[in-house]
Amino acid sequence: MAGTDGRVDEDLYSRQLYVIGHDAAAKMADSDVIIAGLGGLGVEIAKNVILSGVKSVTLHDTKVATKYDLTTQYFLTSEDVGQNRAIASQPRLAELNSYVHVYTNTEPLTEDLIKGFSVVVLTDSSLEEQLRLTSTCHSRSIPVIVASTRGLFGQLFCDFGENFEILDPNGRELAVIDVAHITKAEEAVVSFPDMNFHGLFDDDQVIFTGVRGMTELNHCPPREVKILSPTLISIGDTSKMSDYEGGGTLKQIRVSEFKSFKSLKDSIRNPSFVTTDDRKTHLLPLVHVAFLALHEYVKAKGSLPRPWNEDDAQKFLEVFATVRGTCPVAIEKVDENLLRKFACTAAGELVPVNAVVGSIAAQEVLKACSGKFTPVSQWLYYDALESLPEDKSSLTPTHCAPEGGRYDAQIAVFGRDFQRKLENLKYFIVGAGAIGCELLKNFAMLGIGAGERGSLTVTDMDHIEKSNLSRQFLFRSWDVKKAKSRVAAAAVGRMNPEVHIVSHELRVGSETEHVYNSEFYSQLDGVANALDNVEARRYMDGRCWHYRKPLLESGTLGTNGSVQVVVPNITERYIIHGGSHKNAIAMCTLKNFPVNINHTLQWARDMFEGAFRQPSEVIKQYLEDPDKVQQMLRAPTPQDIEHLNSLKEAISRIPRSFADCVKWARLQWEEQFHFQIAELLEQFPPDHRTESGAPFWTGNKRCPHPLKFDAAEEEHLTFVLAGANLLAESFGIPQVRDPQAIANALKEVDVPEFVPRKEPKKDEGLLSLFMGSLKISDLQAAISPPDDLKGLILNPLSFEKDDDTNLHMDFVTSASNLRAENYNIEKADKYTSKRIAGRIIPAIVTSTALVAGLVAVELFKVVQGHERLDLYKCSEFSLALPRFCSMEPEPAPVKVYNGVEWRPWDMFEVEGDMTLEEFFKFFKEKHDLSINMVAEGDQAVFSFFLNAKEKERRMKMTISAILKELVGEEAAPKPGSFLMLDLNVKDREGKRAEVPFVRYSIPATTPCTN
C-alpha cells in the first residue's frame, strides 16, 4: 500500500482510505500475511487481501492443481494442472498490486514457519493441523483465521489472542455538532440547534470546544453521554460550573476496546456464533458439529463423501452421532435431512460460496492487521441450501459424477443437467466496475454463456482510472484509460475460455434503446445490475419489468452492502423510497450561514462552476447563436434578463493575459473572504439582536470575521495560484504555476479598500435590483458584437476530482478552508475535501466481493425456477460490525379491479394494430372497463381533455398512426414491435380503477398507417 517513502498512494487507494482511514492503512502496509491453501477459497482470500494493500502475502500450498480446481480457482488454467497451486497462481496474484510482495512456500506448515507472520490464514488443513498451528498462534498472540467451504456450506473461525485491541469498533464518522444550550445541573442536558438529530449512542465519549460562559467544559476530560432522545443528550454534572452563555461545539472522540478470544481447542467445545441468517440461528450448533464430523469422516475413510451417494451419507450420519456424543455443544434437534445434504454436497465446491466466505475472511485479515472494526466472534457459518432444486430426484450419483471437465466440482452439487442450463443462459451484466468485475468472474467460472446457445453481454461506458485498481481486480496498471467493459471481458475470457462474452461501451438509457431493444431483451434469461446510481437502476428495473426478466440488484457503501432479487410474478419490483433532494443545502446557509465543512465545500464547488465553467460556456453559446440574444433583447423575460446579465458579466471579465488572471484571482480573494464578510457584519454586527431581543448570531448562525490577505500564507497563495491558472485554462491563456512568479505578480495588483454598500431604495423592484441601474439599452451596449470576440479560445472546465495535476481540488480545498476560517469552522485537508466535494462513494473490495457472491447464489435459485418466495433472499450486511441480515423479498402486491386480482407483473395482452374505437370496445366488452386516457410513455394517445373534434378524429385512427403523428416517422413504432400503454379507466361501478399496463403488439405485416 505504501511506496518507498512510506506514504500511502492516495491515487490508488482513495476509495478504500475513505473506509478505513490512513492510520489503519499504515498498519496494514506493515503487515505480513500467510495464506495456506491456494484452492478456490484461498485464492479468493488472497485476491482481496493483496488488493487491500498489506506489506506482503505468502502463498503456501503443498498440493498440485487438478482439473477439479478449475471450477473455482480462477487464477489457474488448464496448462497449470499438475503444477503446485501456489507457484502457478503467484504471477497472476502479484500483478494485482505492485506495492504488495507476493511470495510462495511449498514446504510443510510448521510452527516455526508461521511465527514470523502478522496474520495466519488456514483454508485447507486437517483438524489436527488446525489445532496444532492455532495453538502456537494463540500463545504468541498472532491472529489466526480458519476458513473452509464444503459444497453449499461455509465455515469461518477467528482467534486474535487474549487481549486484542479494537481501535475503531464500528467505523462510524465521528460526530461534530454545534451546541444550542447546556443546562447547569447534576445531569446536564445538551440541546442542538433546530432540534437536529445528534446520531450519538449511550456511552459515546465527547469533548467540548468554544463554549462561552461554561468555559470549564472546554478543558475537562471526555464525558460519557446518555441518550435522552434523538435530539437531546445528558453529559453528567455541570452544577458547579459557570452559567452557559452560548456557542460551543461537541466533538465525539474515538474509544478503543479490548477483546479476548478463546483458542480453537476451547472454542470448538464452547463456541460463540455470528449468524448470517436469523432464520437459521438454531441450526448453527448442528452445522458446527457437522464440520467436526466431516473431519473425522475424512480421517477414517480417506476421502470426502461421494456426491449424492446414499451409502456415504448414511456413514456420515453415523460418524456425526459419534462426534456429537463427545462434543458438549447443545443441539436443539438433529435435522437428518440437512445433514444428508451436507454430506451429499461436501465433495463439491462453488465459486459463489467461496466468494461469500472468502470476502468475510479477507475482511477479518484486515481487521487483524489494523485493529479497524469489530472481528467475528468467533464462529461464522453460511449455507446456500435454498439453491438446490425442490425436486431432487435428478441428483443421483450418476448425474453428479465427474465428467473430467472444468465444472466437475459444481456438477457434484447440482448435477449435469443444471450445469447445461447454466452454460446455455444468456445474461446481461450492466456495469463493469467493482461489482461488475466480481460478477463477471463468478458468472464466467460458473460456465454461464459457455454453451452453444449461451452468452454473456456486458456494457460500461467508462474507462479505467488508477483509483479503480484497488478493487476492480480484472484491471491492471497497463489498462488505465482503456474501456472497462472490453478489458473485463478479455480478462474473464482468460479465466474461462469456453465463455462466449460480448462487450459494449454504451450506457443504458433511452438513447440506446435501438441497441437494447425488444429483440435484444427477448433472448435474455436475465439481467444483473452493477450500477452506481439510482436513476440507472430504476431504468433497468423498468426494462426488466417491460420484458418480464429477472433482475439481480446489488450495491455497496464502504463495508456495507445489499442484494435484492427481483423475480417476475413472485417478488416486488426494485423500488427506492424517498426524495432525491434530501441532502440539498439551503442557499442562505451556503451564502451567509455555513455551519460545517460540507457547507463550505459545496460553496467552493459552486464557486468553481461559476468562475471556470459557466462564463466561457455562456460566451460559447452566444457565439454559436448570436441571433438568440438579439431576440431576448427585443422582449426580455426575467429569465432572459438573468441570462443576458450573465453574458455581460462573462464578457466584461474576459482575461487577455495571465496578469489579468492573477488580478482577477486576487480581487476574488478580497471579495469573497473580506468584503462580503465585512458587508454581512455591517448589516448584522456581532452584538446584533432580533426583534424579540434574542442574539442574532447564535445556534446555527456562526458569527464570521473577515480575513486579511497574506501571500506568505500557503492557503492564501494557493487560492490565487489555482484560481489564476484555472481562469487562464478556461480562456486558452498559457499557465504559470511557479508560486514565486505568482507572488511577484501580486505586487502589481491594486486592491481597493472596503466600502460598505448603500442600502437599496425600498421602492426598487426585483428587476431593477437584479439589473442594478442598467437599462436594456445599457445591457445591449455592454454585450460585445460577435465579431469583437473572434479568435477567443473558450474551454469550459468540468470539475474533475481525481487528477491531482489539474488544480481543481487545490482551488476547491483552499476556497473551502478560507471560508471555514471566516466562520471558525474546522478545516479539512485535501484528501477529506476530495471525498466530500467529489461526492465519492467509499468502497472496499471485500464488500464488493461479498455482494457479488450473494448475487450468484440468488442466480442459482432463479435458474432452478423456484416459485416459493421464502427460498429467495434479499441481504444486507455490515462487515465492520460484523452484522448480516437475510430476509424474504417483498411479494408482488395484489391489486383488484372489478373483482379481478392482479400484480404489477401482470399485463393486458393486445395483439393487432387497432383503432382507438376498437381498442375502447375491446376493453369494455372483455374487461368491463371504460377508458378515459391512453398514454405511451409521456405521449398522450387519447385524453378526456382533447376537444370533441380531435377525439372523434383519433377514434378512427390506429394507435400506431397516432403515435407516428406525435413523435414523427423515425421514432414511431415499427411493425413487429410492441408498446406499453398506460390506461386511466373507470370500473363497472364508474369508479376510478388501477389496472395493469397493456402490452400492445403491432403485427409485423401491418404498416403503421391510418
Tab-separated table of N, CA and C in Angstrom, residues 898-945:
chain	number	residue	atom	x	y	z
A	898	ASN	N	-62.706	-4.698	-10.612
A	898	ASN	CA	-63.907	-5.493	-10.961
A	898	ASN	C	-63.825	-6.915	-10.403
A	899	GLY	N	-63.229	-7.053	-9.195
A	899	GLY	CA	-63.128	-8.364	-8.573
A	899	GLY	C	-61.993	-9.221	-9.112
A	900	VAL	N	-61.223	-8.702	-10.059
A	900	VAL	CA	-60.111	-9.455	-10.646
A	900	VAL	C	-58.818	-9.065	-9.938
A	901	GLU	N	-58.114	-10.050	-9.378
A	901	GLU	CA	-56.828	-9.778	-8.725
A	901	GLU	C	-55.712	-9.714	-9.767
A	902	TRP	N	-54.767	-8.781	-9.559
A	902	TRP	CA	-53.615	-8.685	-10.456
A	902	TRP	C	-52.394	-8.153	-9.695
A	903	ARG	N	-51.224	-8.391	-10.254
A	903	ARG	CA	-49.962	-7.939	-9.675
A	903	ARG	C	-49.237	-7.030	-10.673
A	904	PRO	N	-48.268	-6.238	-10.207
A	904	PRO	CA	-47.582	-5.312	-11.129
A	904	PRO	C	-46.942	-5.996	-12.330
A	905	TRP	N	-46.612	-7.294	-12.213
A	905	TRP	CA	-46.011	-8.002	-13.342
A	905	TRP	C	-47.036	-8.386	-14.406
A	906	ASP	N	-48.322	-8.365	-14.026
A	906	ASP	CA	-49.363	-8.739	-14.986
A	906	ASP	C	-49.563	-7.644	-16.022
A	907	MET	N	-49.986	-8.039	-17.204
A	907	MET	CA	-50.258	-7.089	-18.283
A	907	MET	C	-51.456	-7.570	-19.088
A	908	PHE	N	-52.201	-6.616	-19.636
A	908	PHE	CA	-53.182	-6.958	-20.660
A	908	PHE	C	-52.418	-7.228	-21.951
A	909	GLU	N	-52.718	-8.318	-22.594
A	909	GLU	CA	-52.080	-8.644	-23.874
A	909	GLU	C	-53.048	-8.297	-25.004
A	910	VAL	N	-52.647	-7.385	-25.865
A	910	VAL	CA	-53.472	-6.992	-27.009
A	910	VAL	C	-52.630	-7.124	-28.271
A	911	GLU	N	-53.102	-7.907	-29.215
A	911	GLU	CA	-52.384	-8.121	-30.471
A	911	GLU	C	-53.182	-7.537	-31.630
A	912	GLY	N	-52.461	-6.945	-32.587
A	912	GLY	CA	-53.123	-6.347	-33.736
A	912	GLY	C	-53.245	-4.857	-33.563
A	913	ASP	N	-52.954	-4.109	-34.616
A	913	ASP	CA	-52.993	-2.656	-34.538
A	913	ASP	C	-54.431	-2.168	-34.698
A	914	MET	N	-55.069	-1.870	-33.571
A	914	MET	CA	-56.477	-1.478	-33.563
A	914	MET	C	-56.641	0.018	-33.715
A	915	THR	N	-57.832	0.417	-34.132
A	915	THR	CA	-58.212	1.823	-33.998
A	915	THR	C	-58.547	2.049	-32.534
A	916	LEU	N	-58.509	3.298	-32.109
A	916	LEU	CA	-58.877	3.604	-30.728
A	916	LEU	C	-60.292	3.156	-30.423
A	917	GLU	N	-61.185	3.303	-31.375
A	917	GLU	CA	-62.568	2.886	-31.186
A	917	GLU	C	-62.636	1.383	-30.909
A	918	GLU	N	-61.888	0.587	-31.672
A	918	GLU	CA	-61.853	-0.858	-31.462
A	918	GLU	C	-61.196	-1.188	-30.122
A	919	PHE	N	-60.163	-0.426	-29.775
A	919	PHE	CA	-59.442	-0.625	-28.518
A	919	PHE	C	-60.369	-0.393	-27.327
A	920	PHE	N	-61.133	0.710	-27.363
A	920	PHE	CA	-62.069	1.014	-26.289
A	920	PHE	C	-63.139	-0.069	-26.174
A	921	LYS	N	-63.648	-0.498	-27.334
A	921	LYS	CA	-64.689	-1.517	-27.358
A	921	LYS	C	-64.176	-2.831	-26.778
A	922	PHE	N	-62.932	-3.175	-27.145
A	922	PHE	CA	-62.317	-4.405	-26.638
A	922	PHE	C	-62.286	-4.414	-25.109
A	923	PHE	N	-61.873	-3.325	-24.480
A	923	PHE	CA	-61.760	-3.285	-23.027
A	923	PHE	C	-63.130	-3.214	-22.354
A	924	LYS	N	-64.084	-2.621	-23.009
A	924	LYS	CA	-65.416	-2.559	-22.418
A	924	LYS	C	-66.068	-3.931	-22.447
A	925	GLU	N	-65.947	-4.634	-23.583
A	925	GLU	CA	-66.609	-5.933	-23.720
A	925	GLU	C	-65.887	-7.032	-22.950
A	926	LYS	N	-64.556	-7.020	-22.976
A	926	LYS	CA	-63.808	-8.119	-22.370
A	926	LYS	C	-63.534	-7.915	-20.882
A	927	HIS	N	-63.321	-6.643	-20.465
A	927	HIS	CA	-62.920	-6.390	-19.078
A	927	HIS	C	-63.872	-5.468	-18.336
A	928	ASP	N	-64.917	-4.999	-19.016
A	928	ASP	CA	-65.912	-4.100	-18.406
A	928	ASP	C	-65.233	-2.853	-17.832
A	929	LEU	N	-64.329	-2.280	-18.603
A	929	LEU	CA	-63.610	-1.078	-18.202
A	929	LEU	C	-63.869	0.035	-19.208
A	930	SER	N	-64.101	1.248	-18.694
A	930	SER	CA	-64.304	2.424	-19.545
A	930	SER	C	-63.035	3.262	-19.523
A	931	ILE	N	-62.456	3.524	-20.693
A	931	ILE	CA	-61.160	4.199	-20.787
A	931	ILE	C	-61.343	5.711	-20.880
A	932	ASN	N	-60.608	6.444	-20.023
A	932	ASN	CA	-60.593	7.908	-20.058
A	932	ASN	C	-59.329	8.448	-20.725
A	933	MET	N	-58.239	7.695	-20.605
A	933	MET	CA	-56.972	8.190	-21.120
A	933	MET	C	-56.093	7.009	-21.510
A	934	VAL	N	-55.310	7.191	-22.588
A	934	VAL	CA	-54.327	6.199	-23.020
A	934	VAL	C	-53.009	6.938	-23.233
A	935	ALA	N	-51.934	6.459	-22.608
A	935	ALA	CA	-50.623	7.092	-22.760
A	935	ALA	C	-49.582	6.045	-23.095
A	936	GLU	N	-48.586	6.466	-23.893
A	936	GLU	CA	-47.422	5.624	-24.167
A	936	GLU	C	-46.200	6.446	-23.780
A	937	GLY	N	-45.623	6.091	-22.615
A	937	GLY	CA	-44.553	6.938	-22.078
A	937	GLY	C	-45.119	8.293	-21.719
A	938	ASP	N	-44.498	9.371	-22.260
A	938	ASP	CA	-45.004	10.720	-21.989
A	938	ASP	C	-45.901	11.249	-23.102
A	939	GLN	N	-46.316	10.367	-24.005
A	939	GLN	CA	-47.181	10.761	-25.116
A	939	GLN	C	-48.637	10.378	-24.819
A	940	ALA	N	-49.537	11.367	-24.891
A	940	ALA	CA	-50.957	11.117	-24.651
A	940	ALA	C	-51.613	10.693	-25.962
A	941	VAL	N	-51.908	9.410	-26.084
A	941	VAL	CA	-52.568	8.883	-27.279
A	941	VAL	C	-54.023	9.345	-27.316
A	942	PHE	N	-54.657	9.351	-26.147
A	942	PHE	CA	-56.038	9.827	-26.030
A	942	PHE	C	-56.224	10.378	-24.631
A	943	SER	N	-56.980	11.484	-24.550
A	943	SER	CA	-57.226	12.080	-23.249
A	943	SER	C	-58.589	12.730	-23.232
A	944	PHE	N	-59.218	12.724	-22.077
A	944	PHE	CA	-60.546	13.308	-21.940
A	944	PHE	C	-60.541	14.817	-22.175
A	945	PHE	N	-59.360	15.474	-22.042
A	945	PHE	CA	-59.341	16.925	-22.219
A	945	PHE	C	-59.136	17.366	-23.674
